[in-house]
PDB file of C-alpha atoms in Angstrom:
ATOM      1  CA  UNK A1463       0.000   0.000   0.000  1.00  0.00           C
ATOM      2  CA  UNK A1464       2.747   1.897   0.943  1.00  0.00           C
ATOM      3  CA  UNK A1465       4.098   1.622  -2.536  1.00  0.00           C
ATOM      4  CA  UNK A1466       0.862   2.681  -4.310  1.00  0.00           C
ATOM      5  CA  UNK A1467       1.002   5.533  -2.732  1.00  0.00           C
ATOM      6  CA  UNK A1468       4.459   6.730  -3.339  1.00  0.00           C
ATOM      7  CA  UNK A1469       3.943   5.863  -7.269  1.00  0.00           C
ATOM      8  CA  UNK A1470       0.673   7.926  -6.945  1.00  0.00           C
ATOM      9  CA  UNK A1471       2.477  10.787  -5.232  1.00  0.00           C
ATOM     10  CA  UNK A1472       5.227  10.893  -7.970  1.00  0.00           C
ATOM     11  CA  UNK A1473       2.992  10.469 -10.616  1.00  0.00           C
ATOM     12  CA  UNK A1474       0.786  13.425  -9.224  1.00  0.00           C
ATOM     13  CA  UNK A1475       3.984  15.947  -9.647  1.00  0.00           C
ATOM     14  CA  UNK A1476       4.280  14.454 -12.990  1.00  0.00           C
ATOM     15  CA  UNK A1477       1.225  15.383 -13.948  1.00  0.00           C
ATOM     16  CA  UNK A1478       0.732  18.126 -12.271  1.00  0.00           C
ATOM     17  CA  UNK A1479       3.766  19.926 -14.143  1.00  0.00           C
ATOM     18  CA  UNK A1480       2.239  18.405 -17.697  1.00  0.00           C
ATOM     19  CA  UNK A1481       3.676  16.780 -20.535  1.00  0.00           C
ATOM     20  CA  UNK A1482       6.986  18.351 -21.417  1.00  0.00           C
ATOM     21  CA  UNK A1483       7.647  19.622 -17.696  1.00  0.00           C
ATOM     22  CA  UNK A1484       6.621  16.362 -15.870  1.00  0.00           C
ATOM     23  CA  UNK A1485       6.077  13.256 -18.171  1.00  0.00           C
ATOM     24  CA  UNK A1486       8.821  14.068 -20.353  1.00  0.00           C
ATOM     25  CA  UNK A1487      11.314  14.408 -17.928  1.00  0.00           C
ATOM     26  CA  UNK A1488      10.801  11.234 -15.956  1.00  0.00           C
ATOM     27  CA  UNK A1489      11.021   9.422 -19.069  1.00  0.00           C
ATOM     28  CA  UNK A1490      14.133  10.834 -20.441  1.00  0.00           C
ATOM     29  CA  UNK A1491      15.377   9.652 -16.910  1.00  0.00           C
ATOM     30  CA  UNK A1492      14.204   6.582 -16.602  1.00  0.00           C
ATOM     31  CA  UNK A1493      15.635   5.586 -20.117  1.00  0.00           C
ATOM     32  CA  UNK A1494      19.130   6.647 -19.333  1.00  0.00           C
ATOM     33  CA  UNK A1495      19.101   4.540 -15.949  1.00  0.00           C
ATOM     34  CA  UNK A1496      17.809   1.388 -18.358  1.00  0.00           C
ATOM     35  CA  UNK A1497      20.652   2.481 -20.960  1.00  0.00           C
ATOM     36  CA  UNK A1498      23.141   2.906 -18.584  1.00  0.00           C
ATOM     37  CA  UNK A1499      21.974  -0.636 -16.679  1.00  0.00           C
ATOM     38  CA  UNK A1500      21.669  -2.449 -20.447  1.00  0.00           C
ATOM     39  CA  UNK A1501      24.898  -1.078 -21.421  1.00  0.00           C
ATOM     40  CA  UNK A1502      26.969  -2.363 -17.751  1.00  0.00           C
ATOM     41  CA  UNK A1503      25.266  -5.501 -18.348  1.00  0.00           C
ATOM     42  CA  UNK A1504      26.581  -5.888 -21.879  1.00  0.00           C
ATOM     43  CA  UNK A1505      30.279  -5.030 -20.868  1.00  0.00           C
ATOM     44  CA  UNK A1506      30.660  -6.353 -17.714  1.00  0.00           C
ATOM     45  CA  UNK A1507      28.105  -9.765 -18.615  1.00  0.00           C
ATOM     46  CA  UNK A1508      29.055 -12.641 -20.659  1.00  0.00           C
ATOM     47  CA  UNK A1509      29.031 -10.229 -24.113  1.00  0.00           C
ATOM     48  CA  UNK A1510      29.672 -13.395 -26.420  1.00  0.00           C
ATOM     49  CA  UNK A1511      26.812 -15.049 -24.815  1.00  0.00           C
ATOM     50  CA  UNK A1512      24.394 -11.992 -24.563  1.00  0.00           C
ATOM     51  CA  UNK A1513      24.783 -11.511 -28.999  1.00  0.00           C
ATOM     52  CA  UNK A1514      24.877 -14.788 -29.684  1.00  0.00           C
ATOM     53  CA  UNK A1515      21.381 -15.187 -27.599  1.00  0.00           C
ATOM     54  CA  UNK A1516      20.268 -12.161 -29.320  1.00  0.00           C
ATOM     55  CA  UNK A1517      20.823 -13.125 -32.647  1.00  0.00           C
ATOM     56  CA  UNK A1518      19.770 -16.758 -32.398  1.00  0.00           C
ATOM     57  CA  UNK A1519      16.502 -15.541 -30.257  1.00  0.00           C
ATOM     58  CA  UNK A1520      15.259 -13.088 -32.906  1.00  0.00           C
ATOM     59  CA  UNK A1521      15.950 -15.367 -35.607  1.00  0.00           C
ATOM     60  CA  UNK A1522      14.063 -18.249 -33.827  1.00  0.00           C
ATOM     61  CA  UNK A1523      11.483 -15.510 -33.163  1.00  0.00           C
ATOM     62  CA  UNK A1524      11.148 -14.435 -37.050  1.00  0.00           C
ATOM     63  CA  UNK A1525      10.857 -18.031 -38.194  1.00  0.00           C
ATOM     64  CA  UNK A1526       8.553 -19.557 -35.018  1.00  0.00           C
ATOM     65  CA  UNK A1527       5.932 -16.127 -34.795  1.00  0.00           C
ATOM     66  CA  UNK A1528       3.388 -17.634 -37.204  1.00  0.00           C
ATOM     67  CA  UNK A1529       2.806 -21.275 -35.768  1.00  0.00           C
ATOM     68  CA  UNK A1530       3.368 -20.158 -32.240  1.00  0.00           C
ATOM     69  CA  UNK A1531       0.649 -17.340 -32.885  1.00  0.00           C
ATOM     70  CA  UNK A1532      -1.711 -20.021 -33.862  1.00  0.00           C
ATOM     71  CA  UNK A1533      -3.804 -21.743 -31.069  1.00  0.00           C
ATOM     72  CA  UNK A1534      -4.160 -24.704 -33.512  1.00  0.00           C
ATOM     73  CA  UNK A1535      -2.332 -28.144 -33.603  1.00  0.00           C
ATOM     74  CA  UNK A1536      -0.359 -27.274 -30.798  1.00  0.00           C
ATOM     75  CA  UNK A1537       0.504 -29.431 -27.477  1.00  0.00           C
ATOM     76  CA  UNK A1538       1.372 -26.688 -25.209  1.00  0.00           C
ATOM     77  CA  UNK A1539      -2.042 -25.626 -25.103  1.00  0.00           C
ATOM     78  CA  UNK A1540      -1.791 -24.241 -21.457  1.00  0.00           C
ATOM     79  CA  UNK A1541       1.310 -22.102 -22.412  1.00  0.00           C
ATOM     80  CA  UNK A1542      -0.609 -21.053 -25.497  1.00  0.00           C
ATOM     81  CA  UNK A1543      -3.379 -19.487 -23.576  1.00  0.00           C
ATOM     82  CA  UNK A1544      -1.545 -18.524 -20.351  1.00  0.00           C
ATOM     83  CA  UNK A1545       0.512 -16.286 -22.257  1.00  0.00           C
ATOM     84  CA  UNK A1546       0.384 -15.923 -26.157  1.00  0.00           C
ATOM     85  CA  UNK A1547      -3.515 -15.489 -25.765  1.00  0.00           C
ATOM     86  CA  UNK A1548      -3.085 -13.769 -22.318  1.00  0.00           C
ATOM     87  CA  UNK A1549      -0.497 -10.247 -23.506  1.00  0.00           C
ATOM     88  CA  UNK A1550      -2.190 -10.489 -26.963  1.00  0.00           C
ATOM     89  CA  UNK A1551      -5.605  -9.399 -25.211  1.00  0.00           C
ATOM     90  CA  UNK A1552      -3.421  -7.594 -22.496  1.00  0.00           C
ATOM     91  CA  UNK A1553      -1.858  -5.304 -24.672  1.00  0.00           C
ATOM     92  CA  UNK A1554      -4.686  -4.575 -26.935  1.00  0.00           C
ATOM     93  CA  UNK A1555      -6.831  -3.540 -24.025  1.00  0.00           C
ATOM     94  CA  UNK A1556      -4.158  -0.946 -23.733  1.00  0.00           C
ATOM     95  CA  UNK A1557      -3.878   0.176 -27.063  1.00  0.00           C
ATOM     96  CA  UNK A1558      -6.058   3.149 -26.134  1.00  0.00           C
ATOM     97  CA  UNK A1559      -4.202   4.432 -23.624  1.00  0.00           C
ATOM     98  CA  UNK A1560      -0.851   4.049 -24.905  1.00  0.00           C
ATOM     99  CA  UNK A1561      -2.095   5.064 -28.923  1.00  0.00           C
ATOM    100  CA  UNK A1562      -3.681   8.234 -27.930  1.00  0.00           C
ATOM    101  CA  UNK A1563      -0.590   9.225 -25.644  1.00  0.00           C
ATOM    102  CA  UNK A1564       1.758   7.778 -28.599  1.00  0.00           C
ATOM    103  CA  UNK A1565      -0.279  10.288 -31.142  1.00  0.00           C
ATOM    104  CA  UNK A1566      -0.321  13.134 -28.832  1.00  0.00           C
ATOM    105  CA  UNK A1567       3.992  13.231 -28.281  1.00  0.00           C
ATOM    106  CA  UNK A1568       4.196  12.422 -32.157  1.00  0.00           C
ATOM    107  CA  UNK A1569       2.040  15.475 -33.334  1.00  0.00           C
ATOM    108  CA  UNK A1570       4.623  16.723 -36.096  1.00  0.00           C
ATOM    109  CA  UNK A1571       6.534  14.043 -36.787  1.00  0.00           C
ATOM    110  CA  UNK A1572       6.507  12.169 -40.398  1.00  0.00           C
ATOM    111  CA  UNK A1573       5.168   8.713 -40.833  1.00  0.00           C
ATOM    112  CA  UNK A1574       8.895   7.467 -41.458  1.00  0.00           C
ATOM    113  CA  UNK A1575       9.834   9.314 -37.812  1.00  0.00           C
ATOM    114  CA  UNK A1576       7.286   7.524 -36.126  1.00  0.00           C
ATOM    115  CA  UNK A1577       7.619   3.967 -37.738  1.00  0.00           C
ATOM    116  CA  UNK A1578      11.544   4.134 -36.538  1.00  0.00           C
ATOM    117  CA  UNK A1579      10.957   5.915 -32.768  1.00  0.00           C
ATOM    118  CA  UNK A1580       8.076   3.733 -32.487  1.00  0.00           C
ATOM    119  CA  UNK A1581       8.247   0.097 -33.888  1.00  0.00           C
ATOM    120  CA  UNK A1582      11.865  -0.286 -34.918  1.00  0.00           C
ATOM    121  CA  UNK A1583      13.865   1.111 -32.142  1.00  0.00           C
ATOM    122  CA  UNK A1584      11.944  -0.064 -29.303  1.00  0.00           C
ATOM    123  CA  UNK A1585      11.743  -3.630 -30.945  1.00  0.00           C
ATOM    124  CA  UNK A1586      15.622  -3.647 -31.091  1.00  0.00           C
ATOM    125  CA  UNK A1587      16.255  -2.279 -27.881  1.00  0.00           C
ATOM    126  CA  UNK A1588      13.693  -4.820 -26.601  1.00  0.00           C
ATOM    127  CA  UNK A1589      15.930  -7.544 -28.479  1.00  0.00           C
ATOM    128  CA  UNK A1590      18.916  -6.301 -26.917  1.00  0.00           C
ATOM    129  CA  UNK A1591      17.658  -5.895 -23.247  1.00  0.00           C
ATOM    130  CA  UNK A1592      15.953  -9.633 -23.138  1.00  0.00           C
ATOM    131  CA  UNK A1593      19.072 -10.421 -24.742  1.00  0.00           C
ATOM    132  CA  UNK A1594      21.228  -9.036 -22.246  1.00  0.00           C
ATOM    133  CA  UNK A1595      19.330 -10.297 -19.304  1.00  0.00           C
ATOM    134  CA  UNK A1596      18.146 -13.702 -20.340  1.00  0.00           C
ATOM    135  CA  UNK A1597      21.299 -14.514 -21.363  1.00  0.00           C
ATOM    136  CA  UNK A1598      23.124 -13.513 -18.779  1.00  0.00           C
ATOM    137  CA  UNK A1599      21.169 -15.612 -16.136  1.00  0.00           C
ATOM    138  CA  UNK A1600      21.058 -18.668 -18.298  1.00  0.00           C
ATOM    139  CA  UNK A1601      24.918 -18.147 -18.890  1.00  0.00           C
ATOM    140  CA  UNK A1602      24.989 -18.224 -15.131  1.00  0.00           C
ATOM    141  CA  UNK A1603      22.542 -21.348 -14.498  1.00  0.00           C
ATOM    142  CA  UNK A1604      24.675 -23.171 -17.198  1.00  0.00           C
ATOM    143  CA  UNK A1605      27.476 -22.418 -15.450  1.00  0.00           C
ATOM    144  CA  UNK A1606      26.060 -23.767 -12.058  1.00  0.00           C
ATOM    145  CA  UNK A1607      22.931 -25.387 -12.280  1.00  0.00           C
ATOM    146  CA  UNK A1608      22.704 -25.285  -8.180  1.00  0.00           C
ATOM    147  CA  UNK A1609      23.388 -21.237  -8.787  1.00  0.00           C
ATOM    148  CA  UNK A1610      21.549 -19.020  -6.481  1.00  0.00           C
ATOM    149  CA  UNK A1611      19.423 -17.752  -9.012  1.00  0.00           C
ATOM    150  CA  UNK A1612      17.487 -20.802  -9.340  1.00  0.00           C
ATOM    151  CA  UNK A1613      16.137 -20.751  -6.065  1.00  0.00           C
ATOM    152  CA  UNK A1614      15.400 -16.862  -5.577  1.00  0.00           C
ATOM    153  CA  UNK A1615      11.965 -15.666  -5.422  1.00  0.00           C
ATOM    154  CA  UNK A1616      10.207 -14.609  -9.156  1.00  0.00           C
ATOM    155  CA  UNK A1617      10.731 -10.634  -7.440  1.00  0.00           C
ATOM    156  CA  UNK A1618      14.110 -11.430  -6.419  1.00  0.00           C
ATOM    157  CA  UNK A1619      16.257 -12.569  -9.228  1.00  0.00           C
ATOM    158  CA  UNK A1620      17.441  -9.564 -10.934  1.00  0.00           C
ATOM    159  CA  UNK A1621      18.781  -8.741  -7.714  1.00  0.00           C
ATOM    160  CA  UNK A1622      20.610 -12.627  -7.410  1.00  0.00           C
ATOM    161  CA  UNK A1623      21.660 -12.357 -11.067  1.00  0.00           C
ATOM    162  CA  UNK A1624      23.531  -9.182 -10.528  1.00  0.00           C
ATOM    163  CA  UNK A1625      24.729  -9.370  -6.946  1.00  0.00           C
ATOM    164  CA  UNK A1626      28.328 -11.461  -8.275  1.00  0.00           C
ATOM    165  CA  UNK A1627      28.596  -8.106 -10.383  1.00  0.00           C
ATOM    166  CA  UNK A1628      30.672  -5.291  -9.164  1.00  0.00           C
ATOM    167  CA  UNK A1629      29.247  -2.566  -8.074  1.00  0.00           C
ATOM    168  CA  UNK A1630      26.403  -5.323  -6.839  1.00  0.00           C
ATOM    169  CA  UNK A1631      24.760  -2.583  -4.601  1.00  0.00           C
ATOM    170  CA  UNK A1632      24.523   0.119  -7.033  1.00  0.00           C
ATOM    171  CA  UNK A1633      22.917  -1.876  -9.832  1.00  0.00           C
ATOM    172  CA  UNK A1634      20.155  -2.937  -7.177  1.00  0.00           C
ATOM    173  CA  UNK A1635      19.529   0.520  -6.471  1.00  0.00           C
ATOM    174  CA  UNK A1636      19.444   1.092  -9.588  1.00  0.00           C
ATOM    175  CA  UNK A1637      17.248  -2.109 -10.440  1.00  0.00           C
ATOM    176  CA  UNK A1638      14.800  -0.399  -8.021  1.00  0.00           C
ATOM    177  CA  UNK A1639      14.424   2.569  -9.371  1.00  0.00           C
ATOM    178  CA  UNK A1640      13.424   1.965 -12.869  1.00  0.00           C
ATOM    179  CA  UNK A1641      10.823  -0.665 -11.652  1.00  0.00           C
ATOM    180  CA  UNK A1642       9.086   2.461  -9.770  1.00  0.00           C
ATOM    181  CA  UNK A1643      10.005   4.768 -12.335  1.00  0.00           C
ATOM    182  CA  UNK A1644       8.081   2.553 -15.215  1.00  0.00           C
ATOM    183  CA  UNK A1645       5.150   2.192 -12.824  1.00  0.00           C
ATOM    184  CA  UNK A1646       5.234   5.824 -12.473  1.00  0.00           C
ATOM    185  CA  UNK A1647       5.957   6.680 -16.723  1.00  0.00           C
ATOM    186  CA  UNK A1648       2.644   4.229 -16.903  1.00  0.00           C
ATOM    187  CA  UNK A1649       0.348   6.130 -14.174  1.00  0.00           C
ATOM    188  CA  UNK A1650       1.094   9.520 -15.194  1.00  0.00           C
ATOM    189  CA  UNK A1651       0.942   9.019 -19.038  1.00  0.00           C
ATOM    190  CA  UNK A1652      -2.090   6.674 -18.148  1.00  0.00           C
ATOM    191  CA  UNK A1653      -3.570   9.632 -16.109  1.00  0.00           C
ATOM    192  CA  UNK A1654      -2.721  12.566 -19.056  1.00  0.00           C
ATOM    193  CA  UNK A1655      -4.798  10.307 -21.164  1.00  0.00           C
ATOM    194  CA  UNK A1656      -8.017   9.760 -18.911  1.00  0.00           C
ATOM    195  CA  UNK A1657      -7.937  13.638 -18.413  1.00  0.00           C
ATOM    196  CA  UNK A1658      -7.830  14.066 -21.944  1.00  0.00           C
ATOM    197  CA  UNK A1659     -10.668  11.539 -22.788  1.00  0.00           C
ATOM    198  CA  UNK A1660     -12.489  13.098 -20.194  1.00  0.00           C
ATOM    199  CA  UNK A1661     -11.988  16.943 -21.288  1.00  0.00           C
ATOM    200  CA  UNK A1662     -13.331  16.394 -24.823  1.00  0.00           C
ATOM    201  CA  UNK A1663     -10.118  15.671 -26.693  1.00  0.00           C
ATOM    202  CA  UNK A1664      -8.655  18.700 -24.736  1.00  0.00           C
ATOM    203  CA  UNK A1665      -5.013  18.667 -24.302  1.00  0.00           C
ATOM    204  CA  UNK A1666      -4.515  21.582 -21.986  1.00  0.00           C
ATOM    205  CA  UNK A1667      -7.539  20.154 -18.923  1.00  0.00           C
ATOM    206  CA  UNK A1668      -7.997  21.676 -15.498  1.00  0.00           C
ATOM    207  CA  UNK A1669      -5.100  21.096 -13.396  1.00  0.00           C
ATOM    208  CA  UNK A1670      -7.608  19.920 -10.525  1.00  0.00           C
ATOM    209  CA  UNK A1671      -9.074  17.515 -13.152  1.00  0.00           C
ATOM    210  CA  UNK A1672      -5.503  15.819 -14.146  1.00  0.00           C
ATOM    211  CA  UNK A1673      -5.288  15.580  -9.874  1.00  0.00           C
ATOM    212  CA  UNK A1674      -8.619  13.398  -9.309  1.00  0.00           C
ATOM    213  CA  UNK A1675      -7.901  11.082 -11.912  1.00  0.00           C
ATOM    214  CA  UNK A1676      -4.497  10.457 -10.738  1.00  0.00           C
ATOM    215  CA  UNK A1677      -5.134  10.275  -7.300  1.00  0.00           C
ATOM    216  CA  UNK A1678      -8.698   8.175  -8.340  1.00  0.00           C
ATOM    217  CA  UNK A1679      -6.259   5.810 -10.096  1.00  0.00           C
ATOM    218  CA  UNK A1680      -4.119   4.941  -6.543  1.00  0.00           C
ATOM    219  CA  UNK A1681      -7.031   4.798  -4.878  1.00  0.00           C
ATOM    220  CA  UNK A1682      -8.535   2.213  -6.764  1.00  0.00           C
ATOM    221  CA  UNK A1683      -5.539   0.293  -6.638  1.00  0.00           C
ATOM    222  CA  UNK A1684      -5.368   0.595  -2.769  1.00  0.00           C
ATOM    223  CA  UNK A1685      -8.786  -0.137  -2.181  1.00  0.00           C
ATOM    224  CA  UNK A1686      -8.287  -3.630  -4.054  1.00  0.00           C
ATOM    225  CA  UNK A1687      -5.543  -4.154  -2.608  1.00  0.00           C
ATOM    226  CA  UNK A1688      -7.395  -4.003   0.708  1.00  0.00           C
ATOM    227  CA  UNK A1689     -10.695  -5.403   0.155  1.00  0.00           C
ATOM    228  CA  UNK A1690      -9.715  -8.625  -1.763  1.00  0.00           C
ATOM    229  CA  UNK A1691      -5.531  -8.695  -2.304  1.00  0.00           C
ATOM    230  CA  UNK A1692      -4.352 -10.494  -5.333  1.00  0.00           C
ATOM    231  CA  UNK A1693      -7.545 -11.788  -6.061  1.00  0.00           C
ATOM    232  CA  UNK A1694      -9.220  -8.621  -6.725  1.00  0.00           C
ATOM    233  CA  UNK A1695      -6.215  -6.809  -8.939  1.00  0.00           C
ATOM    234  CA  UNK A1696      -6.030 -10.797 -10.582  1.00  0.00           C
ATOM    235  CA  UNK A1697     -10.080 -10.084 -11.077  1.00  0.00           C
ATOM    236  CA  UNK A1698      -9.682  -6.553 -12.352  1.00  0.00           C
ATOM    237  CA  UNK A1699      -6.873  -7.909 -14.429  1.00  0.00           C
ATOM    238  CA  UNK A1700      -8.841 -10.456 -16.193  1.00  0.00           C
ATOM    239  CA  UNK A1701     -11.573  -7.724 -16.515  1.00  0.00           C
ATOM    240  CA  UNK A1702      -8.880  -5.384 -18.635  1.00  0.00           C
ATOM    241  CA  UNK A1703      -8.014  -8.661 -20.658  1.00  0.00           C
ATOM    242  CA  UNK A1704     -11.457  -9.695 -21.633  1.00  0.00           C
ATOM    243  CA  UNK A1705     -11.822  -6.289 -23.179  1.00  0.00           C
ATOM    244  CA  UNK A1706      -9.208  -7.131 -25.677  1.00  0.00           C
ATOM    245  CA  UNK A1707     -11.514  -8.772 -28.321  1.00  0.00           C
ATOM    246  CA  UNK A1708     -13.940  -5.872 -28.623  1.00  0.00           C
ATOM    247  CA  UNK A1709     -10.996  -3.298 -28.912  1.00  0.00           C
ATOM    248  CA  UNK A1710      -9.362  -6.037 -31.575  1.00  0.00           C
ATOM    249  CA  UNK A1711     -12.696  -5.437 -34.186  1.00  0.00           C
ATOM    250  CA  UNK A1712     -12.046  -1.813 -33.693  1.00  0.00           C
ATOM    251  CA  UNK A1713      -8.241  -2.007 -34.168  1.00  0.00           C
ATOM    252  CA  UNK A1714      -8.471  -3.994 -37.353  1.00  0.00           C
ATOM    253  CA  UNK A1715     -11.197  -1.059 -38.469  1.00  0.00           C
ATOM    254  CA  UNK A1716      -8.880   1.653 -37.554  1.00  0.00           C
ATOM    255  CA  UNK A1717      -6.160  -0.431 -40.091  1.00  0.00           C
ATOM    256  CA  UNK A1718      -8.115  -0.388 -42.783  1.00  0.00           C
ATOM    257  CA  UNK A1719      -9.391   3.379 -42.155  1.00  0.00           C
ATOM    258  CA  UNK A1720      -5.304   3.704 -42.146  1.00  0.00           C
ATOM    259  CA  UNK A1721      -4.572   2.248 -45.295  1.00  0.00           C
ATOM    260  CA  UNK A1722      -7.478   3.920 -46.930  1.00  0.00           C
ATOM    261  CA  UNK A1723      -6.377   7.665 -45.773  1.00  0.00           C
ATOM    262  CA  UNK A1724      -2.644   7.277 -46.777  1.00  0.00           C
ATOM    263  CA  UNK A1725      -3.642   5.948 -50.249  1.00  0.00           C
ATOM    264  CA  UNK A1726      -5.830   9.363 -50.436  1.00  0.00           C
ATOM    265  CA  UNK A1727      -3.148  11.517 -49.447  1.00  0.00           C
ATOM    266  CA  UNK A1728      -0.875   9.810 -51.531  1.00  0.00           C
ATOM    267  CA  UNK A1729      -2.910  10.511 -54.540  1.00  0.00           C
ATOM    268  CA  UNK A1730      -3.670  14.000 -53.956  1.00  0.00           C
ATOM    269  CA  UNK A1731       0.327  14.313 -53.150  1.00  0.00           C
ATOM    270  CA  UNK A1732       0.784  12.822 -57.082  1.00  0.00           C
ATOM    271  CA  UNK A1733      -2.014  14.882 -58.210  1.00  0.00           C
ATOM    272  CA  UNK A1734      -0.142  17.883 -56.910  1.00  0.00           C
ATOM    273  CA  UNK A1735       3.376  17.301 -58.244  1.00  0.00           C
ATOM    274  CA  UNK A1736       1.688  16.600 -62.267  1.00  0.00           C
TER     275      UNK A1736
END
C-alpha cells in the first residue's frame, strides 16, 4: 500500500507539471538509468553469450511467430493461452491508452519518424535488453545449475543475477528505481490520457481535473488491494483482458481506415506534383 502511494504521489507531480515539464522528464530519466543498466550488463556480462542469444533468439522468433501465434495443432495448449492469448488481449486492451498518448507526443513528426521511434527502435532495444538479461542468467545457471538464481523468489532474481557483479549494490539501487520509475511513466501518461478523454479531446484540462484522476487511479488500486488482495487486482486484471476482443474489431477497423487515408493523401500528393 505503501508503494501505491508513493507511485501515486510521484505520478501526481508528474502530472501536475504536464507533458513536457513532468512526463517528459521522468522518461528521459528513466531511459538513461535502463541504458546505462543495459549497457553495464553488456560489458561487464558474458558479451559473447548476450549476442549470440540475441541473434539466435530473434531469428528463432522471425521463423517460429506464425505457428506459435496459432492456437491450432499445438501441445502446449496451457502455455498457449496462459501467455500468447493472455499479452495479446493484455496489450490490446491498452492500445487506447498508450495510442492516444503515442499520437499526442508524435504530433509533427513524419510517418517514417514515427515507424523508426516507435516500432523499430523499441523492438531492437527490446531484443537487446531480453538479450542481455536472459542470457546472462542462463549463462549463469549453465554455469552452475545449483546457482543461487534458481532458487530466488520470481521478485528477487534480478537482484541474485547481478549481486556477483561489481558494483552489486549500485545496480540494485538502480534495479529499483526503474521498476518504480516505469510504474510511475505508466500512471502519469495513463492519467494525461483519462484527463484528456475526459476533457473532450482537450489537451490543456484543469489542473484539478488531471489531480482526481491520478489520485482516483491509486485509490482504486489501494482499495483492491485491501478489500480482496491479489484476487481482486487478478479479477480486475482479467476484466482489462477480456476487453481485448472488442478493442481487436475496432483495431483492425482503424487499419483499414489507415490504409485507406494514406492511399488518399498519396494521390492528392501525385495529383499535386503533375
Amino acid at each position: 500500500m505503501v508503494l501505491i502511494a508513493v507511485i501515486t504521489a510521484i505520478a501526481l507531480m508528474s502530472v501536475i507539471r504536464g507533458l513536457d515539464g513532468g512526463v517528459k522528464i521522468l522518461s528521459e530519466i528513466n531511459m538513461v538509468l535502463a541504458l546505462l543498466l543495459l549497457l553495464f550488463i553488456l560489458v561487464v556480462g558474458p558479451t559473447g553469450d548476450i549476442f549470440a542469444t540475441a541473434f539466435s533468439g530473434a531469428a528463432a522468433y522471425a521463423q517460429h511467430i506464425v505457428p506459435l501465434s496459432m492456437p491450432f495443432g499445438r501441445e502446449d495448449i496451457n502455455f498457449s493461452q496462459g501467455w500468447t492469448a493472455f499479452y495479446w488481449a493484455w496489450w490490446i486492451s491498452w492500445s487506447p491508452f498508450v495510442g492516444m498518448f503515442i499520437a499526442r507526443v508524435s504530433k509533427g513528426r513524419t510517418i517514417r519518424e514515427f515507424v523508426i521511434c516507435v516500432i523499430l527502435v523499441p523492438t531492437v532495444l527490446s531484443v537487446l535488453w531480453m538479450a542481455a538479461f536472459g542470457g546472462t542468467a542462463i549463462s549463469q545457471v549453465i554455469a552452475d545449475a545449483s546457482a543461487p538464481i534458481t532458487s530466488a523468489a520470481q521478485e528477487l532474481k534480478l537482484f541474485q543475477m547481478v549481486s556477483g557483479f561489481p558494483f552489486a549494490s549500485l545496480l540494485s539501487l538502480i534495479g529499483i528505481v526503474l521498476v518504480l520509475a516505469f510504474f510511475v511513466t505508466s500512471s502519469d501518461s495513463g492519467s494525461l490520457v483519462i484527463d484528456t478523454i475526459t476533457a473532450g479531446g482537450k489537451e490543456n484540462a484543469p489542473v484539478a481535473q488531471r489531480i482526481f484522476w491520478c489520485s482516483f487511479e491509486g485509490l482504486i488500486a489501494i482499495v483492491l488491494l485491501l478489500v480482496g488482495g491479489s484476487e481482486a487486482l487478478n479479477a480486475l486484471q482479467a476484466m482489462a483482458v477480456s476487453t481485448g476482443l472488442p478493442f481487436t474489431m475496432v483495431l483492425l477497423a482503424m487499419c483499414v481506415s489507415l490504409l485507406i487515408g494514406l492511399r488518399k493523401a498519396y494521390a492528392e500528393l501525385q495529383a499535386q506534383t503533375v
